[in-house]
Coordinates of C-alpha atoms and ligand atoms in Angstrom, one line a residue:
M1 CA 82.1 73.0 98.6
T2 CA 81.5 69.3 97.9
K3 CA 84.8 69.3 96.1
F4 CA 86.5 70.5 99.2
K5 CA 84.7 67.8 101.1
A6 CA 86.1 65.3 98.7
L7 CA 89.6 66.4 99.7
G8 CA 88.9 65.2 103.2
L9 CA 88.3 68.4 105.1
Q10 CA 86.2 68.2 108.3
K11 CA 82.9 70.0 108.8
S12 CA 84.2 73.0 110.8
L13 CA 86.6 73.8 107.9
L14 CA 84.0 73.2 105.2
D15 CA 81.9 75.8 107.0
A16 CA 84.8 78.2 106.9
V17 CA 85.3 77.5 103.2
A18 CA 81.6 78.3 102.6
D19 CA 82.0 81.6 104.5
L20 CA 85.1 82.5 102.4
G21 CA 83.1 81.8 99.3
F22 CA 85.6 79.3 97.8
E23 CA 83.7 77.2 95.3
T24 CA 86.3 74.9 93.9
P25 CA 89.8 74.0 95.2
S26 CA 92.7 75.5 93.2
E27 CA 95.1 73.0 91.6
V28 CA 97.7 73.3 94.4
Q29 CA 94.9 72.8 97.0
E30 CA 93.6 69.8 95.1
K31 CA 97.0 68.2 95.0
A32 CA 98.4 69.1 98.4
I33 CA 95.4 68.8 100.8
P34 CA 94.7 65.1 100.4
I35 CA 98.4 64.2 100.7
L36 CA 98.9 66.4 103.8
L37 CA 95.8 65.1 105.5
E38 CA 96.5 61.4 104.9
D39 CA 100.2 61.1 105.4
E40 CA 102.8 62.3 107.8
T41 CA 105.1 63.4 105.0
D42 CA 107.5 66.1 103.9
L43 CA 106.3 68.0 100.9
V44 CA 107.8 70.3 98.3
A45 CA 105.1 72.2 96.4
L46 CA 105.9 74.5 93.5
A47 CA 103.3 77.0 92.5
Q48 CA 103.2 80.6 91.4
T49 CA 102.0 83.3 93.6
G50 CA 98.2 83.7 93.7
T51 CA 97.5 80.0 93.3
G52 CA 96.1 79.6 96.8
K53 CA 99.0 78.1 98.6
T54 CA 97.9 79.5 102.0
A55 CA 94.8 77.3 102.0
A56 CA 96.8 74.4 100.6
F57 CA 98.8 74.2 103.8
G58 CA 96.5 76.1 106.2
F59 CA 93.5 73.7 106.1
P60 CA 95.5 70.5 106.6
L61 CA 97.5 72.1 109.4
I62 CA 94.4 73.2 111.3
Q63 CA 92.7 69.9 110.9
K64 CA 95.7 67.9 112.1
L65 CA 96.5 70.1 115.2
D66 CA 95.5 69.0 118.6
S67 CA 93.2 71.9 119.6
G68 CA 93.0 70.5 123.1
S69 CA 96.7 71.3 123.7
R70 CA 98.1 74.8 124.0
T71 CA 101.6 73.7 122.9
T72 CA 102.9 75.3 119.8
Q73 CA 102.5 72.6 117.1
G74 CA 102.9 74.5 113.8
L75 CA 105.4 77.0 112.7
I76 CA 105.1 78.9 109.4
L77 CA 108.0 81.0 108.2
S78 CA 107.3 83.6 105.6
P79 CA 109.5 86.3 104.1
T80 CA 107.9 89.6 105.1
R81 CA 105.8 91.2 107.7
E82 CA 103.0 91.8 105.2
L83 CA 102.8 88.2 104.2
C84 CA 103.1 87.1 107.8
L85 CA 100.1 89.2 108.7
Q86 CA 98.2 88.1 105.7
I87 CA 98.7 84.4 106.4
T88 CA 97.8 84.9 110.1
N89 CA 94.5 86.6 109.1
E90 CA 93.7 84.0 106.6
L91 CA 94.4 81.1 109.0
K92 CA 92.1 82.8 111.6
L93 CA 89.3 82.8 109.0
Y94 CA 90.0 79.1 108.3
A95 CA 89.8 78.3 112.0
K96 CA 86.7 80.4 112.6
Y97 CA 84.7 77.4 113.8
E98 CA 87.6 75.9 115.8
K99 CA 87.4 78.3 118.7
S100 CA 90.2 77.0 120.7
I101 CA 92.9 77.4 118.0
N102 CA 95.1 80.5 118.4
V103 CA 97.3 81.8 115.6
V104 CA 100.0 84.4 116.5
A105 CA 102.0 86.5 114.2
I106 CA 105.7 87.3 115.0
Y107 CA 107.4 89.9 112.9
G108 CA 109.9 92.8 113.2
G109 CA 108.9 96.4 113.6
A110 CA 106.4 95.8 116.4
S111 CA 106.6 95.2 120.1
I112 CA 108.4 92.0 120.9
T113 CA 107.0 91.9 124.5
E114 CA 103.4 92.0 123.2
Q115 CA 104.1 89.2 120.7
A116 CA 105.8 87.2 123.5
R117 CA 102.7 87.7 125.7
Q118 CA 100.4 86.4 122.9
V119 CA 102.6 83.3 122.5
K120 CA 102.6 82.7 126.2
R121 CA 98.8 82.6 126.3
G122 CA 99.0 79.6 124.1
A123 CA 99.5 79.6 120.3
Q124 CA 99.2 76.3 118.5
I125 CA 100.3 78.1 115.3
V126 CA 103.0 80.7 115.0
V127 CA 103.5 82.6 111.8
A128 CA 106.8 84.3 111.7
T129 CA 109.4 86.2 109.7
P130 CA 112.8 84.5 110.1
G131 CA 114.6 87.5 111.6
R132 CA 112.2 88.1 114.5
M133 CA 111.7 84.4 115.0
K134 CA 115.5 83.9 115.6
D135 CA 115.5 86.8 117.9
M136 CA 112.7 85.4 120.0
I137 CA 114.2 82.0 120.1
G138 CA 117.4 83.5 121.3
R139 CA 115.6 85.3 124.1
R140 CA 113.6 82.1 124.9
L141 CA 110.3 83.9 124.3
V142 CA 109.0 81.1 122.1
D143 CA 109.4 77.4 122.2
I144 CA 109.3 75.5 119.0
S145 CA 111.0 72.3 120.3
K146 CA 107.7 70.4 120.1
I147 CA 106.3 71.3 116.8
D148 CA 104.9 68.7 114.5
Y149 CA 104.7 70.8 111.4
C150 CA 107.0 73.4 109.9
I151 CA 106.0 75.3 106.8
L152 CA 108.4 77.3 104.7
D153 CA 106.2 79.6 102.7
E154 CA 107.6 81.5 99.7
A155 CA 110.9 79.7 100.3
D156 CA 112.6 81.2 97.3
E157 CA 111.8 84.7 98.4
M158 CA 113.1 84.0 101.9
L159 CA 116.3 82.8 100.5
N160 CA 116.5 85.6 98.1
M161 CA 116.3 88.0 100.9
G162 CA 119.3 86.3 102.6
F163 CA 117.5 84.4 105.3
F164 CA 119.4 81.1 104.7
E165 CA 121.4 81.3 107.9
D166 CA 118.4 82.3 110.0
I167 CA 116.3 79.5 108.6
K168 CA 119.0 77.0 109.3
D169 CA 119.3 78.3 112.9
I170 CA 115.5 78.2 113.4
L171 CA 115.2 74.6 112.0
S172 CA 118.0 73.4 114.4
N173 CA 115.6 74.4 117.2
T174 CA 112.9 72.1 116.0
P175 CA 112.5 68.4 116.6
N176 CA 113.7 65.9 114.0
E177 CA 110.5 64.0 113.8
K178 CA 108.2 66.6 112.3
S179 CA 106.8 67.2 108.9
T180 CA 108.2 70.0 106.8
W181 CA 106.2 71.5 104.0
L182 CA 108.0 73.8 101.6
F183 CA 106.1 76.1 99.3
S184 CA 107.8 78.1 96.6
A185 CA 107.1 79.7 93.2
T186 CA 110.5 78.6 91.8
M187 CA 113.1 76.0 92.6
P188 CA 116.5 77.7 92.5
Q189 CA 119.6 75.9 93.7
E190 CA 119.3 77.4 97.2
V191 CA 115.8 75.9 97.7
S192 CA 116.9 72.5 96.6
V193 CA 119.8 72.8 99.2
I194 CA 117.2 73.4 101.9
A195 CA 115.0 70.6 100.7
K196 CA 118.0 68.1 100.6
R197 CA 119.4 69.1 104.0
F198 CA 116.3 69.5 106.1
M199 CA 113.7 67.3 104.5
H200 CA 113.2 63.5 104.4
S201 CA 112.2 62.1 101.0
P202 CA 109.6 64.8 100.4
Q203 CA 106.8 64.2 98.0
E204 CA 106.7 66.7 95.3
I205 CA 103.9 68.5 93.5
T206 CA 104.2 71.0 90.8
V207 CA 101.5 73.4 89.5
G208 CA 102.2 74.8 86.1
A209 CA 105.7 74.7 84.6
R210 CA 108.6 74.3 86.9
N211 CA 110.9 77.3 87.2
A212 CA 109.1 79.1 84.4
G213 CA 107.7 82.6 84.7
T214 CA 104.0 83.0 84.6
S215 CA 103.0 82.3 81.1
T216 CA 100.1 84.8 81.1
V217 CA 102.7 87.5 81.4
Q218 CA 104.0 89.2 78.2
H219 CA 107.5 90.4 78.5
E220 CA 108.5 93.5 76.5
Y221 CA 111.6 95.7 76.4
Y222 CA 112.2 99.2 75.2
V223 CA 115.7 100.5 74.3
V224 CA 116.3 104.1 75.2
G225 CA 119.3 106.3 76.1
G226 CA 120.3 106.2 79.7
R227 CA 119.0 109.7 80.4
D228 CA 115.7 109.0 78.8
R229 CA 114.5 106.5 81.3
Y230 CA 112.1 108.9 83.0
P231 CA 110.5 110.4 79.9
A232 CA 110.2 106.9 78.6
L233 CA 108.4 105.8 81.8
K234 CA 106.0 108.7 81.4
R235 CA 105.1 107.8 77.9
L236 CA 104.5 104.2 78.8
A237 CA 102.1 105.5 81.5
D238 CA 100.4 107.9 79.1
T239 CA 99.9 105.1 76.5
N240 CA 98.1 103.0 79.2
P241 CA 95.6 105.4 80.8
D242 CA 94.2 102.7 83.0
I243 CA 97.6 101.4 84.2
F244 CA 97.7 99.8 87.7
S245 CA 101.4 99.1 88.1
V246 CA 104.5 98.5 90.2
I247 CA 107.6 100.2 88.9
F248 CA 110.8 98.7 90.1
C249 CA 114.0 100.8 90.8
R250 CA 117.3 99.5 92.0
T251 CA 117.9 101.9 94.9
K252 CA 115.8 103.5 97.6
R253 CA 117.0 106.9 96.3
D254 CA 115.9 106.3 92.7
T255 CA 112.6 104.9 94.0
Q256 CA 112.0 108.0 95.9
K257 CA 113.1 110.3 93.1
V258 CA 111.0 108.6 90.4
A259 CA 107.9 108.6 92.6
E260 CA 108.4 112.3 93.5
K261 CA 108.8 113.3 89.8
L262 CA 105.7 111.3 88.8
I263 CA 103.6 113.0 91.5
E264 CA 104.9 116.4 90.5
D265 CA 103.9 115.6 86.9
G266 CA 100.4 114.8 88.0
Y267 CA 100.3 111.0 88.2
N268 CA 98.7 109.0 91.0
A269 CA 102.0 107.6 92.2
G270 CA 103.6 106.6 95.5
A271 CA 106.9 105.3 96.8
L272 CA 107.6 102.1 98.8
H273 CA 111.0 101.5 100.2
G274 CA 112.9 100.7 103.4
D275 CA 113.6 104.2 104.4
L276 CA 109.9 104.9 105.1
S277 CA 108.4 104.2 108.5
Q278 CA 106.1 101.2 108.8
N279 CA 103.2 103.6 109.2
Q280 CA 104.1 105.4 105.9
R281 CA 104.4 102.1 104.1
D282 CA 101.0 101.0 105.4
L283 CA 99.5 104.2 104.1
V284 CA 101.0 103.8 100.7
M285 CA 99.9 100.1 100.5
N286 CA 96.4 101.0 101.5
S287 CA 96.1 103.6 98.8
F288 CA 97.5 101.2 96.3
R289 CA 95.1 98.5 97.2
K290 CA 92.3 101.0 96.8
K291 CA 93.8 101.9 93.4
Q292 CA 94.1 105.5 94.5
I293 CA 97.7 105.0 93.6
Q294 CA 98.1 103.8 90.0
M295 CA 101.9 103.7 89.9
L296 CA 103.6 102.3 92.9
V297 CA 107.4 102.8 92.7
A298 CA 109.2 100.3 94.8
T299 CA 112.5 98.6 95.7
D300 CA 112.6 94.8 95.4
V301 CA 112.8 94.3 99.1
A302 CA 109.9 96.6 99.9
A303 CA 107.8 95.0 97.2
R304 CA 108.2 91.4 98.5
G305 CA 105.0 91.7 100.5
I306 CA 102.9 93.1 97.7
D307 CA 100.0 90.7 97.1
V308 CA 97.6 92.6 95.0
D309 CA 95.7 91.0 92.2
D310 CA 94.8 93.0 89.1
I311 CA 98.2 94.6 88.6
T312 CA 98.2 95.3 84.8
H313 CA 101.9 96.2 84.3
V314 CA 105.2 95.7 86.0
I315 CA 107.7 98.2 84.8
N316 CA 111.4 97.6 85.3
Y317 CA 112.7 101.1 85.4
Q318 CA 116.1 99.5 85.8
L319 CA 116.9 95.9 85.5
P320 CA 117.8 94.0 88.7
D321 CA 121.3 92.6 89.3
E322 CA 120.0 89.1 89.8
I323 CA 118.0 87.4 87.1
E324 CA 116.0 85.6 89.7
T325 CA 114.8 89.0 91.0
Y326 CA 113.3 89.6 87.6
T327 CA 111.0 86.6 88.0
H328 CA 109.8 87.9 91.3
R329 CA 109.1 91.3 89.8
S330 CA 107.2 90.1 86.8
G331 CA 105.3 87.6 89.0
R332 CA 103.5 90.6 90.5
T333 CA 101.3 90.8 87.4
G334 CA 99.4 88.1 85.6
R335 CA 98.0 86.8 88.9
A336 CA 94.8 84.9 89.5
G337 CA 94.5 83.8 85.8
K338 CA 94.6 87.4 84.5
S339 CA 97.1 88.4 81.9
G340 CA 99.7 91.0 82.5
I341 CA 102.7 92.8 80.9
S342 CA 106.2 93.1 82.2
M343 CA 108.0 96.0 80.6
V344 CA 111.7 96.6 80.8
I345 CA 113.4 100.0 80.1
V346 CA 117.0 99.2 78.9
T347 CA 119.9 100.9 77.4
R348 CA 121.7 99.3 74.5
S349 CA 124.5 98.1 76.7
E350 CA 122.1 96.1 78.8
L351 CA 120.6 94.2 76.0
R352 CA 122.6 91.0 76.7
K353 CA 120.9 90.9 80.1
I354 CA 117.6 90.5 78.2
K355 CA 119.0 87.4 76.6
A356 CA 120.1 86.0 79.9
I357 CA 116.6 86.5 81.4
E358 CA 115.0 84.9 78.3
N359 CA 117.1 81.8 78.9
K360 CA 116.1 81.7 82.5
I361 CA 112.4 82.3 82.2
K362 CA 112.1 80.3 78.9
Q363 CA 110.0 83.0 77.4
K364 CA 110.9 85.4 74.6
F365 CA 110.8 89.2 75.1
I366 CA 109.1 91.4 72.5
S367 CA 111.2 94.3 71.4
K368 CA 108.9 97.4 71.5
T369 CA 109.5 101.0 70.8
I370 CA 108.4 103.9 73.0
P371 CA 105.3 105.5 71.5
T372 CA 105.7 108.8 69.8
G373 CA 103.9 111.8 71.1
M374 CA 101.3 111.6 68.4
E375 CA 100.5 108.0 69.1
I376 CA 100.0 108.9 72.7
C377 CA 97.7 111.7 71.7
E378 CA 95.6 109.3 69.5
I379 CA 95.3 106.8 72.4
Q380 CA 94.4 109.5 74.8
L381 CA 91.8 110.8 72.5
Y382 CA 90.0 107.5 72.1
H383 CA 90.3 106.9 75.8
L384 CA 88.7 110.2 76.6
A385 CA 85.9 109.7 74.1
N386 CA 85.1 106.3 75.6
K387 CA 85.3 107.7 79.1
I388 CA 82.7 110.3 78.1
K389 CA 80.5 107.7 76.5
D390 CA 80.7 105.5 79.7
T391 CA 80.2 108.3 82.2
E392 CA 77.1 107.9 84.3
I393 CA 75.0 111.0 84.2
N394 CA 74.7 112.7 87.5
E395 CA 71.0 113.6 87.9
E396 CA 72.0 116.5 90.2
I397 CA 72.9 118.5 87.2
E398 CA 69.2 118.6 86.1
D399 CA 68.5 122.0 87.8
Y400 CA 71.5 123.6 86.1
L401 CA 70.7 122.3 82.6
P402 CA 68.6 125.2 81.3
A403 CA 71.4 127.6 82.1
I404 CA 74.0 125.3 80.6
N405 CA 71.9 124.9 77.5
D406 CA 71.8 128.6 77.2
V407 CA 75.6 128.7 77.2
F408 CA 75.8 126.1 74.5
Q409 CA 73.1 127.6 72.4
G410 CA 73.8 127.8 68.7
I411 CA 76.7 125.4 68.8
E412 CA 76.2 122.4 66.5
R413 CA 76.5 118.9 68.0
E414 CA 79.6 118.2 66.0
E415 CA 81.4 121.4 67.1
L416 CA 80.3 120.8 70.7
I417 CA 81.8 117.3 70.7
K418 CA 85.0 118.7 69.3
K419 CA 85.2 121.2 72.0
I420 CA 84.4 118.8 74.8
V421 CA 87.1 116.4 73.7
S422 CA 89.6 119.2 73.2
V423 CA 89.3 120.3 76.8
E424 CA 91.6 117.4 77.8
F425 CA 93.2 116.5 74.5
T426 CA 94.8 119.8 74.0
R427 CA 96.8 119.3 77.2
F428 CA 98.4 116.2 75.8
Y429 CA 98.7 117.6 72.3
N430 CA 100.5 120.7 73.4
Y431 CA 102.8 118.7 75.6
Y432 CA 103.7 116.1 73.1
K433 CA 103.6 118.0 69.7
K434 CA 107.2 119.1 70.0
T435 CA 108.8 116.1 71.7
R436 CA 111.3 113.9 70.0
D437 CA 111.6 110.2 69.4
L438 CA 113.1 108.5 72.5
N439 CA 114.1 105.2 70.9
T440 CA 117.7 104.4 70.2
V441 CA 118.2 102.1 67.3
D442 CA 119.0 98.7 68.7
S443 CA 120.8 95.9 66.9
G444 CA 117.7 95.1 64.9
E445 CA 118.1 91.3 64.9
R446 CA 115.8 90.7 67.8
S447 CA 113.2 93.2 66.8
E448 CA 109.7 92.4 66.0
R449 CA 108.9 93.6 62.5
R450 CA 111.1 96.6 62.7
G451 CA 111.2 99.5 60.3
D452 CA 107.6 100.6 60.3
R453 CA 108.0 104.3 60.6
G454 CA 106.5 107.4 59.1
G455 CA 103.1 106.8 57.6
E456 CA 100.3 104.4 57.6
I457 CA 102.1 101.8 55.6
S458 CA 105.7 101.4 56.4
S459 CA 108.6 100.5 54.2
N460 CA 108.4 96.8 55.2
G461 CA 104.7 96.8 54.6
S462 CA 103.3 96.6 58.2
V463 CA 100.0 98.3 58.9
R464 CA 98.6 99.4 62.3
Y465 CA 94.9 99.2 63.0
F466 CA 92.5 100.5 65.5
I467 CA 89.7 98.2 66.8
N468 CA 86.9 99.2 69.0
V469 CA 87.1 96.3 71.5
G470 CA 89.3 96.1 74.5
E471 CA 89.8 94.9 78.0
K472 CA 86.2 95.8 79.0
D473 CA 85.0 93.3 76.5
G474 CA 87.0 90.6 78.1
Y475 CA 90.0 90.7 75.8
D476 CA 93.6 90.6 76.6
W477 CA 96.5 90.7 74.1
M478 CA 96.4 86.9 73.7
S479 CA 92.7 86.4 73.2
L480 CA 92.4 89.5 70.9
K481 CA 95.2 88.2 68.8
D482 CA 93.4 84.8 68.5
F483 CA 90.1 86.5 67.8
I484 CA 91.4 88.5 64.9
R485 CA 93.4 85.7 63.6
D486 CA 90.5 83.3 63.7
T487 CA 88.0 85.8 62.3
V488 CA 90.1 86.8 59.3
A489 CA 91.6 83.3 59.0
L490 CA 95.2 84.5 59.2
G491 CA 98.3 82.5 60.1
K492 CA 99.9 82.1 63.5
D493 CA 102.2 85.1 63.4
D494 CA 100.3 87.3 61.1
V495 CA 98.8 89.5 63.8
F496 CA 101.4 91.3 66.0
K497 CA 102.0 94.3 68.2
V498 CA 98.6 93.8 69.9
D499 CA 98.0 96.5 72.4
V500 CA 94.8 96.1 74.4
K501 CA 93.5 99.2 76.1
D502 CA 90.4 99.5 78.2
S503 CA 87.8 99.9 75.6
F504 CA 89.8 99.7 72.3
S505 CA 93.0 98.2 71.0
F506 CA 95.6 98.4 68.3
F507 CA 97.3 95.7 66.3
N508 CA 99.5 95.2 63.2
T509 CA 99.5 93.0 60.2
D510 CA 101.5 92.9 57.0
A511 CA 100.0 95.2 54.3
E512 CA 98.9 92.2 52.2
A513 CA 96.3 91.4 54.8
T514 CA 94.8 94.9 55.0
E515 CA 92.1 94.5 52.4
R516 CA 91.0 91.3 53.9
I517 CA 90.9 92.7 57.4
L518 CA 88.9 95.7 56.5
A519 CA 86.5 93.6 54.4
T520 CA 86.0 91.1 57.2
F521 CA 85.3 93.8 59.8
T522 CA 82.8 95.6 57.6
E523 CA 79.3 95.4 59.1
F524 CA 80.8 92.8 61.5
K525 CA 78.9 92.2 64.7
V526 CA 79.6 90.2 67.8
D527 CA 76.7 89.7 70.2
G528 CA 74.8 92.4 68.3
R529 CA 77.6 94.9 68.6
F530 CA 79.6 96.3 65.7
V531 CA 83.2 95.5 65.9
N532 CA 85.0 98.0 63.8
V533 CA 88.5 98.1 62.5
E534 CA 90.3 101.0 60.9
V535 CA 93.8 101.8 59.8
S536 CA 95.4 103.8 62.5
R537 CA 96.9 107.2 61.7
N538 CA 100.0 106.2 63.6
P539 CA 102.3 103.4 62.5
G540 CA 102.5 101.9 65.9
G541 CA 105.2 100.8 68.3
G542 CA 107.0 104.2 68.2
R543 CA 109.2 105.7 65.5
G544 CA 106.6 108.2 64.4
R545 CA 106.4 110.9 61.9
D546 CA 107.8 113.5 64.1
R547 CA 111.4 112.2 64.1
K548 CA 112.6 115.2 62.2
R549 CA 111.6 117.5 64.9
S550 CA 114.2 116.2 67.3
G551 CA 115.9 118.5 69.7
G552 CA 112.5 119.8 70.8
N553 CA 111.0 119.8 74.1
K554 CA 112.2 116.8 76.2
D555 CA 109.5 115.1 78.2
G556 CA 109.8 115.4 81.9
G557 CA 108.6 118.9 82.6
R558 CA 105.5 119.8 84.5
S559 CA 103.8 121.1 81.4
G560 CA 101.5 118.2 80.7
G561 CA 101.3 114.6 79.8
G562 CA 100.4 113.7 83.3
R563 CA 96.9 112.8 84.3
R564 CA 94.7 114.7 86.5
R565 CA 94.2 113.4 89.9
D566 CA 90.8 112.3 89.1
R567 CA 89.7 109.2 90.8
S568 CA 86.1 109.2 89.7
T569 CA 86.6 106.4 87.2
S570 CA 89.2 104.3 88.9
G571 CA 86.8 102.0 90.5
K572 CA 85.3 101.1 87.1
R573 CA 88.5 100.1 85.5
R574 CA 88.0 96.4 85.3
D575 CA 84.3 96.3 85.2
R576 CA 83.7 94.3 82.1
K577 CA 80.0 94.6 82.3
S578 CA 79.9 98.3 81.8
S579 CA 80.8 98.3 78.2
G580 CA 77.2 97.9 77.0
N581 CA 76.2 97.4 73.5
S582 CA 76.3 101.0 72.4
S583 CA 79.3 101.1 70.3
Y584 CA 80.0 103.8 67.8
S585 CA 78.9 102.0 64.7
G586 CA 80.7 103.8 62.0
K587 CA 82.4 101.9 59.3
R588 CA 85.3 104.0 58.3
R589 CA 87.0 106.8 60.1
D590 CA 85.0 109.6 58.4
K591 CA 81.8 107.9 59.3
R592 CA 82.8 107.5 62.8
K593 CA 83.7 111.1 63.0
S594 CA 80.3 112.2 62.2
D595 CA 78.8 109.7 64.6
F596 CA 81.0 110.6 67.3
F597 CA 82.8 113.9 67.1
Ligands
ADP601 P1 99.6 82.3 97.1 O1 100.0 82.1 98.5 O2 99.7 81.1 96.3 O3 100.2 83.5 96.5 P2 97.1 82.9 98.4 O4 97.0 81.8 99.3 O5 97.5 84.2 99.0 O6 98.0 82.6 97.1 O7 95.7 83.1 97.6 C1 95.4 84.1 96.7 C2 94.0 84.5 96.7 O8 93.1 83.5 96.3 C3 93.5 84.9 98.1 O9 92.7 86.1 98.1 C4 92.7 83.7 98.5 O10 91.7 84.1 99.5 C5 92.1 83.3 97.2 N1 91.8 81.8 97.1 C6 92.5 80.8 97.6 N2 91.9 79.6 97.3 C7 90.8 79.9 96.7 C8 89.7 79.1 96.1 N3 89.8 77.7 96.2 N4 88.7 79.7 95.5 C9 88.7 81.0 95.5 N5 89.6 81.9 95.9 C10 90.7 81.3 96.5
MG602 MG1 101.3 82.9 99.8

């Protein structure tokens, strides 16, 4: 609050800040707000999505407006209807204690007459998509000839969507002596062109690295045969039971098809593309926001407006044609300081595209292999066990317990646990036991520690471990890697293939380190809780023991692998507090078995 005050905001806005619960300004707000309040200047601000750009321009704009006049003084252009509505709602909250300020949204797919009516009533701020704006200017339904401020929000996305001409037209209807504030995540050529042509010696601020992808995103690629894209996608989903993801396809048709197949296979999936009605799209987005949909299959255009934090994975079912589009896709995850993973399913012939993307985003991809059926079974088994452990007991079952106890009479604890876990596990096991390896061998040179296949310790001496901490304990792949490295005192690249799940994780090291790792994590406690490491039965990263059984059942059928439409736990997914201290405290696998199974 006081920090916002120091930026120069007036009382009515500080009260709104307090209501919004903002404590400290984000970096872009800290840099932009004082400049915009003090000077009449053009500004170029580069900042990733989720960094709080709306408030960075919204507060100064509201403070500088003449609320006594009903003339339109501020125009905000934004790429999509969703963003347009979001900005409008946000600005209304900022202007909560400035009663005479009206903010009107102008966008396609809704009544133009109604929007014109709202403008006519007096809108000091108009938030618009370029297409509808141009339309309304053409019909003289809006007058922007007297604006003082023009804001281009998500400029790179607008240009990506082909709005260059529209923006040019719109700007030619605005006065020369105004301030233009341009906000963008990246600075491609087209954005510099706009800045050069329509702005006067703009001040520039940059948050984070210029043109770089979000560094909290890990980029991975998986090489498969062209016809294995769908089964590969399913396996990636099954390896990440708590996935909350956007899956990108190139065409509307593929988008629809993949979503339908996922739904048929029992996943919580939905489609988002331009052939759906606005109403259908709103329904899908609402379910996604509520996490009832875990896998949202979308086209690039339809996904523009998605502004949901917490997305754990972006999956490129197919690579986009434009490299720039990849940046936008992967930027959907790793928002608001969280880490995320961007996965790409590629065929061998597309591998050169990966290189091109690496050059562009200045970040390396990790070559990964699609998990084998048995690896997925192992992950699902641990996931299920942890889910049972974390399940809150429903007291309503009390009355039924005597009868239920009768049913289970004479069954030993150990056997009972085995049975409970088998209920679900068998579904995965039966489904995956006959499936083949989906990986095609790639060139090898770019691979991360390739060759670990068939057995605990692979030919090149890499070992995979299970560790009983995960996301719920506050770890992501980066921090867990650091934790293990620091605890065991290993070198920078000695811990690899770190896969963090909800309540447990996997990682690899060279075989030489195994003894030290297991010794270090014996009787090892963090905050009173045992942190336990064991050698995993599966080698990790795919290429499993069941290679020989190729030609078996191909994934993709209805038979299993999917998850039940069970939403009971979805709300808890990111609740870090719920992990508690009650870990299974076994030292080696056999001990844990008796503790747990
Ligand atoms: P961007 O436009 O950069 O993608 P937004 O302006 O949409 O980001 O902000 C992302 C989220 O962060 C929104 O939910 C917003 O309410 C919230 N937010 C913005 N500024 C702050 C702040 N200073 N403190 C806490 N939350 C903030
Ligand atoms: Mg924004």
